[in-house]
């Protein structure tokens, strides 16, 4: 069997299918490619008979270098293909996680908005200091208002520093102690201008009539810590590292993609679940 070095020689000389080494792109006129093309079969034949010599290895390295220098677009195309494959692999892994990780949709620690008995669920990972989350909040409210069978699950995912973590702890404490007030708090904090932290989150909670001292105590509880830790764990399994990020029963959607795209994703999930319970 050819060694990897010989395989590289084949790749360097024989990229005819890719259009890099034969035809017009090979007509540089300096003779280097032609010379290497004559050398490569000899090198391959030698490799079939036994290990390549250091001189042969050096010749192959020079061959590959020349081809890359003359056709640097190969590197670009290879990187683009690598990125495409990595993204496809991540998407496939996310689908597997969505199918098996029930805490995404049914955790006792999560916030549920919209219709709790809706026929389709949209999960959002968010951070109160995320500018994109603030802009996407209007899309979420519109979706809830227009789709009476939409169930929305919110995951407190503080990734933008200490202030975000403090605000998330207050939010989780409100969901534990006064869940009927959570959306009012959530809406107020996401429409707040500027950065928020624990103090600002508590001030908003006070404005909507909540017991601040009780919230301070609950915000430091083990249950709130476990709530945030659970979200980090789920995000890690889905390879989510930014906000907003959304999950349906069918896929992971990264970024503030807008109302129209979210509606399409919801409709696709609804159709899939109508055909196969999910």
Tab-separated table of C-alpha atoms in Angstrom:
chain	number	residue	atom	x	y	z
A	1	UNK	CA	0.000	0.000	0.000
A	2	UNK	CA	1.256	3.474	-0.784
A	3	UNK	CA	2.473	5.486	2.143
A	4	UNK	CA	0.961	8.881	2.989
A	5	UNK	CA	3.939	10.508	1.319
A	6	UNK	CA	3.187	8.771	-1.946
A	7	UNK	CA	-0.448	9.662	-1.593
A	8	UNK	CA	0.545	13.307	-1.307
A	9	UNK	CA	2.540	12.957	-4.483
A	10	UNK	CA	-0.546	11.625	-6.245
A	11	UNK	CA	-2.573	14.521	-4.833
A	12	UNK	CA	0.005	17.081	-5.858
A	13	UNK	CA	0.345	15.806	-9.416
A	14	UNK	CA	-3.020	14.255	-10.075
A	15	UNK	CA	-5.578	16.880	-9.063
A	16	UNK	CA	-7.051	16.835	-12.551
A	17	UNK	CA	-10.612	16.469	-11.221
A	18	UNK	CA	-10.208	19.642	-9.225
A	19	UNK	CA	-8.865	21.556	-12.177
A	20	UNK	CA	-5.782	22.840	-10.405
A	21	UNK	CA	-2.916	20.982	-12.017
A	22	UNK	CA	-3.898	20.159	-15.546
A	23	UNK	CA	-5.048	22.240	-18.461
A	24	UNK	CA	-4.739	26.003	-18.518
A	25	UNK	CA	-3.685	26.363	-14.887
A	26	UNK	CA	-0.663	24.191	-15.507
A	27	UNK	CA	0.626	26.268	-18.391
A	28	UNK	CA	2.884	28.544	-16.417
A	29	UNK	CA	5.666	28.042	-18.907
A	30	UNK	CA	8.413	27.551	-16.352
A	31	UNK	CA	8.467	23.785	-16.728
A	32	UNK	CA	8.334	23.091	-12.990
A	33	UNK	CA	5.060	21.222	-13.001
A	34	UNK	CA	5.971	19.194	-16.034
A	35	UNK	CA	9.253	18.238	-14.413
A	36	UNK	CA	7.481	17.154	-11.245
A	37	UNK	CA	4.863	15.277	-13.244
A	38	UNK	CA	7.672	13.222	-14.767
A	39	UNK	CA	9.255	12.656	-11.356
A	40	UNK	CA	6.159	11.583	-9.436
A	41	UNK	CA	5.546	8.211	-11.154
A	42	UNK	CA	9.170	7.287	-10.495
A	43	UNK	CA	8.761	8.182	-6.841
A	44	UNK	CA	5.557	6.183	-6.577
A	45	UNK	CA	7.139	3.187	-8.235
A	46	UNK	CA	10.074	3.393	-5.856
A	47	UNK	CA	7.722	3.539	-2.911
A	48	UNK	CA	5.951	0.380	-4.040
A	49	UNK	CA	9.288	-1.391	-3.831
A	50	UNK	CA	10.152	-0.104	-0.368
A	51	UNK	CA	10.505	2.980	1.835
A	52	UNK	CA	11.332	6.240	0.115
A	53	UNK	CA	14.805	7.628	0.486
A	54	UNK	CA	15.406	11.012	2.087
A	55	UNK	CA	16.095	12.443	-1.372
A	56	UNK	CA	12.789	11.108	-2.664
A	57	UNK	CA	10.936	12.504	0.336
A	58	UNK	CA	12.571	15.878	-0.242
A	59	UNK	CA	11.541	15.775	-3.908
A	60	UNK	CA	7.922	15.104	-2.945
A	61	UNK	CA	7.948	17.919	-0.400
A	62	UNK	CA	9.291	20.261	-3.050
A	63	UNK	CA	6.666	19.047	-5.506
A	64	UNK	CA	3.855	19.734	-3.055
A	65	UNK	CA	5.286	23.128	-2.131
A	66	UNK	CA	5.525	24.162	-5.787
A	67	UNK	CA	1.968	23.131	-6.488
A	68	UNK	CA	0.641	25.029	-3.465
A	69	UNK	CA	2.648	28.119	-4.351
A	70	UNK	CA	1.398	28.053	-7.918
A	71	UNK	CA	-2.183	27.246	-6.875
A	72	UNK	CA	-2.738	28.783	-3.399
A	73	UNK	CA	-6.497	28.601	-3.910
A	74	UNK	CA	-6.171	24.924	-2.968
A	75	UNK	CA	-5.563	25.961	0.632
A	76	UNK	CA	-8.600	28.237	0.624
A	77	UNK	CA	-10.811	25.555	-0.878
A	78	UNK	CA	-9.510	22.969	1.569
A	79	UNK	CA	-10.261	25.242	4.533
A	80	UNK	CA	-13.751	25.950	3.219
A	81	UNK	CA	-14.378	22.251	2.782
A	82	UNK	CA	-13.066	21.549	6.282
A	83	UNK	CA	-15.384	24.184	7.716
A	84	UNK	CA	-18.331	22.736	5.793
A	85	UNK	CA	-17.612	19.245	7.106
A	86	UNK	CA	-17.161	20.470	10.673
A	87	UNK	CA	-20.435	22.397	10.548
A	88	UNK	CA	-22.245	19.367	9.131
A	89	UNK	CA	-20.779	17.160	11.864
A	90	UNK	CA	-21.787	19.644	14.567
A	91	UNK	CA	-25.320	19.865	13.166
A	92	UNK	CA	-25.617	16.072	13.110
A	93	UNK	CA	-24.307	15.837	16.685
A	94	UNK	CA	-26.799	18.506	17.790
A	95	UNK	CA	-29.682	16.544	16.252
A	96	UNK	CA	-28.583	13.448	18.195
A	97	UNK	CA	-28.442	15.454	21.424
A	98	UNK	CA	-31.870	16.987	20.800
A	99	UNK	CA	-33.333	13.519	20.298
A	100	UNK	CA	-31.910	12.127	23.540
A	101	UNK	CA	-31.579	15.051	25.970
A	102	UNK	CA	-35.061	15.424	27.455
A	103	UNK	CA	-34.027	18.264	29.792
A	104	UNK	CA	-34.056	20.567	26.782
A	105	UNK	CA	-37.838	20.448	26.698
A	106	UNK	CA	-39.088	19.046	30.009
A	107	UNK	CA	-36.758	20.143	32.796
A	108	UNK	CA	-38.513	21.079	36.019
A	109	UNK	CA	-36.106	24.027	36.281
A	110	UNK	CA	-36.985	25.745	33.030
A	111	UNK	CA	-39.231	28.711	32.265
A	112	UNK	CA	-42.237	28.022	30.048
A	113	UNK	CA	-44.019	30.815	28.174
A	114	UNK	CA	-46.820	30.801	25.631
A	115	UNK	CA	-49.065	27.757	25.619
A	116	UNK	CA	-47.674	25.188	28.113
A	117	UNK	CA	-49.644	22.498	26.242
A	118	UNK	CA	-48.653	23.720	22.788
A	119	UNK	CA	-48.041	21.302	19.952
A	120	UNK	CA	-44.538	22.603	19.216
A	121	UNK	CA	-41.744	23.887	21.465
A	122	UNK	CA	-39.105	26.513	20.780
A	123	UNK	CA	-36.214	26.663	23.256
A	124	UNK	CA	-34.121	29.824	23.598
A	125	UNK	CA	-30.738	30.146	25.308
A	126	UNK	CA	-30.284	33.817	26.195
A	127	UNK	CA	-28.208	36.330	28.150
A	128	UNK	CA	-29.691	39.538	29.578
A	129	UNK	CA	-26.684	41.549	28.374
A	130	UNK	CA	-26.752	40.168	24.850
A	131	UNK	CA	-27.626	42.931	22.396
A	132	UNK	CA	-28.814	40.385	19.840
A	133	UNK	CA	-31.067	38.792	22.462
A	134	UNK	CA	-32.585	42.203	23.186
A	135	UNK	CA	-33.368	42.716	19.507
A	136	UNK	CA	-34.640	39.154	19.099
A	137	UNK	CA	-36.951	39.543	22.098
A	138	UNK	CA	-39.523	41.364	19.950
A	139	UNK	CA	-39.527	38.422	17.526
A	140	UNK	CA	-40.207	36.018	20.372
A	141	UNK	CA	-43.085	38.097	21.718
A	142	UNK	CA	-44.625	38.337	18.266
A	143	UNK	CA	-44.384	34.586	17.771
A	144	UNK	CA	-46.090	33.950	21.117
A	145	UNK	CA	-48.832	36.485	20.347
A	146	UNK	CA	-49.562	35.097	16.891
A	147	UNK	CA	-49.135	31.356	17.492
A	148	UNK	CA	-51.483	30.191	20.219
A	149	UNK	CA	-50.109	26.654	20.046
A	150	UNK	CA	-46.486	27.662	20.545
A	151	UNK	CA	-44.721	26.592	23.718
A	152	UNK	CA	-41.556	28.575	24.499
A	153	UNK	CA	-38.868	27.346	26.889
A	154	UNK	CA	-36.293	29.849	28.166
A	155	UNK	CA	-32.826	28.859	29.350
A	156	UNK	CA	-30.834	31.364	31.411
A	157	UNK	CA	-27.384	31.142	29.797
A	158	UNK	CA	-25.141	33.921	31.174
A	159	UNK	CA	-22.023	34.054	28.986
A	160	UNK	CA	-21.206	37.767	29.043
A	161	UNK	CA	-19.628	38.242	32.433
A	162	UNK	CA	-20.410	38.612	36.101
A	163	UNK	CA	-23.312	41.012	35.589
A	164	UNK	CA	-25.059	38.525	33.334
A	165	UNK	CA	-24.536	35.737	35.871
A	166	UNK	CA	-26.000	37.864	38.667
A	167	UNK	CA	-29.050	38.799	36.580
A	168	UNK	CA	-29.577	35.156	35.583
A	169	UNK	CA	-29.550	34.098	39.242
A	170	UNK	CA	-32.225	36.676	40.008
A	171	UNK	CA	-34.277	35.477	37.042
A	172	UNK	CA	-34.034	31.855	38.163
A	173	UNK	CA	-35.021	32.886	41.698
A	174	UNK	CA	-38.113	34.652	40.362
A	175	UNK	CA	-39.105	31.556	38.419
A	176	UNK	CA	-38.865	29.570	41.656
A	177	UNK	CA	-40.697	32.006	43.933
A	178	UNK	CA	-43.077	33.909	41.664
A	179	UNK	CA	-43.274	32.222	38.237
A	180	UNK	CA	-46.353	34.236	37.325
A	181	UNK	CA	-44.154	37.359	37.441
A	182	UNK	CA	-41.288	35.954	35.417
A	183	UNK	CA	-42.336	37.181	31.987
A	184	UNK	CA	-42.917	40.701	33.292
A	185	UNK	CA	-39.409	40.679	34.758
A	186	UNK	CA	-37.909	39.076	31.656
A	187	UNK	CA	-39.560	41.584	29.340
A	188	UNK	CA	-38.483	44.558	31.461
A	189	UNK	CA	-34.864	43.436	31.737
A	190	UNK	CA	-34.487	42.620	28.028
A	191	UNK	CA	-35.874	46.011	27.055
A	192	UNK	CA	-33.551	47.741	29.533
A	193	UNK	CA	-30.937	49.975	27.951
A	194	UNK	CA	-27.321	49.401	28.823
A	195	UNK	CA	-25.697	46.678	30.866
A	196	UNK	CA	-27.526	44.896	33.650
A	197	UNK	CA	-26.281	43.127	36.767
A	198	UNK	CA	-27.696	41.740	39.979
A	199	UNK	CA	-28.479	45.154	41.428
A	200	UNK	CA	-30.358	46.259	38.326
A	201	UNK	CA	-32.214	42.935	38.133
A	202	UNK	CA	-33.311	43.331	41.761
A	203	UNK	CA	-34.431	46.902	41.087
A	204	UNK	CA	-36.616	45.685	38.223
A	205	UNK	CA	-37.987	42.949	40.470
A	206	UNK	CA	-38.862	45.571	43.085
A	207	UNK	CA	-40.638	47.639	40.431
A	208	UNK	CA	-42.975	44.733	39.704
A	209	UNK	CA	-43.746	44.188	43.370
A	210	UNK	CA	-41.494	41.304	44.374
A	211	UNK	CA	-39.879	40.714	47.773
A	212	UNK	CA	-36.241	41.728	47.239
A	213	UNK	CA	-34.851	40.210	50.424
A	214	UNK	CA	-36.430	36.876	49.640
A	215	UNK	CA	-35.070	36.994	46.098
A	216	UNK	CA	-31.559	37.731	47.354
A	217	UNK	CA	-31.706	34.649	49.535
A	218	UNK	CA	-33.137	32.346	46.865
A	219	UNK	CA	-30.734	33.652	44.217
A	220	UNK	CA	-27.869	32.161	46.246
A	221	UNK	CA	-29.599	28.831	46.813
A	222	UNK	CA	-28.309	25.492	45.621
A	223	UNK	CA	-31.385	25.069	43.438
A	224	UNK	CA	-30.666	28.267	41.493
A	225	UNK	CA	-27.032	27.252	41.118
A	226	UNK	CA	-28.168	23.848	39.830
A	227	UNK	CA	-30.537	25.559	37.384
A	228	UNK	CA	-27.745	27.606	35.811
A	229	UNK	CA	-25.379	24.625	35.855
A	230	UNK	CA	-27.949	22.512	34.024
A	231	UNK	CA	-28.184	25.104	31.247
A	232	UNK	CA	-24.393	25.218	30.908
A	233	UNK	CA	-24.363	21.437	30.666
A	234	UNK	CA	-27.013	21.411	27.938
A	235	UNK	CA	-25.235	24.180	26.042
A	236	UNK	CA	-21.995	22.220	26.227
A	237	UNK	CA	-23.631	19.112	24.802
A	238	UNK	CA	-25.026	21.163	21.935
A	239	UNK	CA	-21.735	23.063	21.433
A	240	UNK	CA	-23.561	26.365	22.023
A	241	UNK	CA	-21.193	29.173	22.952
A	242	UNK	CA	-23.229	32.268	22.148
A	243	UNK	CA	-26.666	33.817	22.454
A	244	UNK	CA	-29.343	33.784	21.302
A	245	UNK	CA	-29.450	30.151	20.292
A	246	UNK	CA	-32.642	28.242	19.598
A	247	UNK	CA	-33.642	24.584	19.607
A	248	UNK	CA	-36.645	22.875	18.057
A	249	UNK	CA	-37.366	19.167	18.046
A	250	UNK	CA	-35.574	19.041	14.689
A	251	UNK	CA	-32.495	21.250	14.884
A	252	UNK	CA	-30.249	23.793	16.548
A	253	UNK	CA	-30.496	27.356	15.236
A	254	UNK	CA	-27.642	29.716	16.089
A	255	UNK	CA	-27.964	33.482	16.254
A	256	UNK	CA	-30.613	36.196	15.995
A	257	UNK	CA	-32.039	34.830	12.755
A	258	UNK	CA	-35.192	36.944	12.853
A	259	UNK	CA	-38.933	36.410	13.021
A	260	UNK	CA	-39.386	34.943	9.532
A	261	UNK	CA	-36.701	32.287	9.942
A	262	UNK	CA	-37.912	31.316	13.414
A	263	UNK	CA	-41.451	30.970	12.109
A	264	UNK	CA	-40.212	28.687	9.332
A	265	UNK	CA	-38.299	26.559	11.850
A	266	UNK	CA	-41.383	26.312	14.068
A	267	UNK	CA	-43.576	25.313	11.116
A	268	UNK	CA	-41.041	22.667	10.068
A	269	UNK	CA	-40.962	21.220	13.586
A	270	UNK	CA	-44.745	21.228	13.765
A	271	UNK	CA	-45.036	19.319	10.479
A	272	UNK	CA	-42.376	16.820	11.554
A	273	UNK	CA	-44.096	16.186	14.878
A	274	UNK	CA	-47.462	15.749	13.156
A	275	UNK	CA	-45.953	12.977	11.037
A	276	UNK	CA	-43.873	11.391	13.801
A	277	UNK	CA	-44.581	12.167	17.482
A	278	UNK	CA	-41.695	14.135	19.013
